[in-house]
Every structure is written in C-alpha cells, then in structure tokens.
Amino acid sequence: MSAPVARSIPELIARKRDGQAHSRAELETLILGYVRGEVPDYQISAWLMAVYLRGMSAAETADLTLVMAGSGEQFDLSSLQNTVDKHSTGGVGDKTSLILTPMLAALGLSVAKMSGRGLAHTGGTIDKLESIPGWSGTLSDEAFLKQARDIGLALVGQSKDLAPADGLLYALRDVTATVDCLPLIASSIMSKKLASGAQTIVLDVKVGAGAFMKTLDDGLALARAMVDIGTHAGRRVRAVLTGMDAPLGRFAGNSLEVQEAVATLSGHGPHDLTELCVALAVEALSAFGEEAGQAEARARQTLQGGSALAKLRAFVAAQGGDPSYVDEPHKLDVAPGRAEVIAQTGGFVQAVDALAVGQAVLVLGGGRERKGQAIDHGVGVELVKKPGEAVQAGEVLARIYHRDGRGLEAAQQLLENGLSVGQGQPRVPELILGRVE
Ligand code: URA
C-alpha cells in the first residue's frame, strides 16, 4: 500500500469545498493542528463553511468525532459497573437530568456525568443544582469516581480539558454561521459524550419550536447520526425524539425547576415530565437487555417508592449541598416579586412558545447571554396553563417570579406574545415522537 499523501491545509479545504471525503488522517491534520494553534482561525473557518455546504459522510462524521474526542482528556470509567450517560440537545424547563440521573442510580446503574451550564434561552443542570445551598459541581477525579462507585451518581461541570477541539470549533461556528449543520452538531455532542467515558448513552433529541431541530425529519437525522457515531465507537447508544414546542413541566428557572424535580421524584410531578423520565429510564435499562415492561415497572417504582429521591438526597449531601432542601424544597430561594399574565379571552391554550418562555427567564436574570455571566437562581416562570387546557377570560395563564422588577416588562411582553388562547381545543402533539437504536 502506498503511504497517504500529506496535503497542505489549503488542499484539505479545497477537497471539502469540492465535495470530497476526508480520511481520518486529514481530519487529524486539520483539527489537532487547530487545537495546537498551528492552523489559524481563518483556515478552519473556511473549512467549516465547506463542511456546512458539502456535508460529511457517516464514516467521516464518526472519524471527526473520534478525532475531537481524542483532542484532550478522556475519562476512564472502566472501574465502574454499568455506566450510563444521558444527553439532551437542549430545551426549556428541561430538568430531566435532575430526575433521571437519581432514577438510574436507584436502578443500579452508575452515572458519572459531566454537565454544562445554561446559555441563551436553555438552562443547564449545573446552574439548577447550584440553587441548592452548598452544592458544588467541582470534584477531584478520584472523588468523582469514588462517589459514582459508592452511591451510583456523581455530576460535575464539564472540564475544559474534555474534547477541547469542540470548545474551539463551537466558538468559531458561532461567529461563522456554521452552528446549524448536522455533522458538526452530531460530532460536537458525541465527542464530549465519548470522552466522558460511559458505555451506554441515552440521547434525548428535542424537536420543535424551542429546539435546535425544528422538524421531526431533522431530529431523526440527527438522532441517527449520533447513534451511528456511538455504535462505530463501540458504545451502546439509544435516542428518543421528544417534542419541545412547549416547555417541559410547568416551571422554568433554576430554583423553581429544582422544586418541580423534587415533586416529580416524590411521585407527584407533571405528567409530561414524569413520562419523559420514565421513557428515558426504560431506554437505558433496555440497552442493558432488560425487557421493556419490566423496565417500565421498575422505573416507575423508583418514583413511587422514594428510592430515586433518596439517591438525590445522598448525591446532594455528597457534593456539599444541604440535603434538607431536598425534603423541604420550599426553603430554596425563590425571588419574592410576582406578576401575572392574564387571559384576555376565554377558550383553550393553543400554544406556549418554549423559546419565548426561555427568553423570559433570560431577561429576568435567570440565564446568561455570555459565558461566565452570574445568574439569579430565584427568578423564573410558572405556566399555570399548558397547551390544550381550558381558560376563562381574566384567569391567570402564567406567573412571573421576579427580583425587584428586573426584566419584568420584557418578560411580560414575551409571555403575552408566546401564550396563545383560541376557541377549539387544539390537538396537543405527542411528547415521545420516535426512537432510534
Ligand atoms: N450542543 C452541542 O454541544 N453542540 C452543538 O453543536 C449543538 C448543541
């Protein structure tokens, strides 16, 4: 066999510009060269645009992901049994990780997970957990593994050393109009998941107005691409496609979402959130070979019998948090200001725009526009009425929790535009839209 031809960076950009596929070695030249600072931003920007316009084959996308995953530290979870990770492509009011991860631990699986912070209209698990006094998302590697071994659940903020190529490429995509590109999204998400080390990965791919993927076809394509990448890398990956037109549950905002998560773990959460967590737990268990009926019964029992709530309590305490907030979540700091969005006419709620709710939380101070910005954990929005529910003129549609009026007017406007009431009862879209394994 002849040795592969070493190509210059302009030649590699030209190959992609002309629609050709890269070899793994070529991707290493581009991506690892960029991480080392040897390939400048302007060349990678041109290459990203070529990828955006020309796409990538499944094999190329898998190779790109492996190169990105190998660009920094890779977590070795081989000392843990039955490791499982979960990822959501991002939503509003999506407190699923707060509920699902203790459920999985209560089911005997090991969750040693890295999570992100919220950006723009989507929240982050670390921010939500930080509304519990004392809780910290920083652990040494040894403490992280020991805790996952001892109680089945450890959760830390994402290390900068994990898939550093992703952080660098994402920043460039953000300013070169190349975020919205399937192989780049799939490789970005999966590079971090592969480097995090879990053998089984359950993906919640959001579809709808409040999500990256607006249509079911696009969501399915992303789910298939990510499952293929994981399978290629020797991991068991399942994806569930779920609706994100309206927010999940009734609350958006950090402390408010922790309160709703605790209610769900106590067996009286909102129906959509409970069903989603059960469906994701069933996916995880069936990846380990458990029959679906038995998996569902066991998953529901962790909520009804209190074992998942007990795991959350142990997990909060292990990471420095005050576990009394798990038993008395009303003690969490919730901003004292209240304002209401009132229905002007009677009828049925037709739609609740998840993006508008996410943006309302952002303007109230509960989210960040730039990385590193401080947030107010206590503000947020309560959706008193959700799509399909009846409402009379003058009734409360949504409640705003604000601090000293900060962002109130803008939040009120966003919600007034985002909540629509009309005559006929609308067909509420299914929450679970499909699955890929
Ligand atoms: N989430 C990620 O981590 N990366 C993307 O490219 C999109 C969503």
Tab-separated table of C-alpha atoms and ligand atoms in Angstrom, residues 170 173 184-185 188-189 192 212, ligand 1:
chain	number	residue	atom	x	y	z
A	170	TYR	CA	-18.011	25.788	18.614
A	173	ARG	CA	-19.059	28.110	14.367
A	184	LEU	CA	-20.970	19.465	13.150
A	185	ILE	CA	-23.742	19.252	15.772
A	188	SER	CA	-19.828	18.227	18.834
A	189	ILE	CA	-22.270	16.443	21.132
A	192	LYS	CA	-17.983	15.116	24.625
A	212	PHE	CA	-32.310	23.198	17.534
B	1	URA	N1	-24.969	21.148	21.548
B	1	URA	C1	-23.654	20.934	21.420
B	1	URA	O1	-22.988	20.506	22.346
B	1	URA	N2	-23.071	21.204	20.216
B	1	URA	C2	-23.764	21.661	19.156
B	1	URA	O2	-23.179	21.853	18.105
B	1	URA	C3	-25.136	21.879	19.317
B	1	URA	C4	-25.728	21.610	20.520
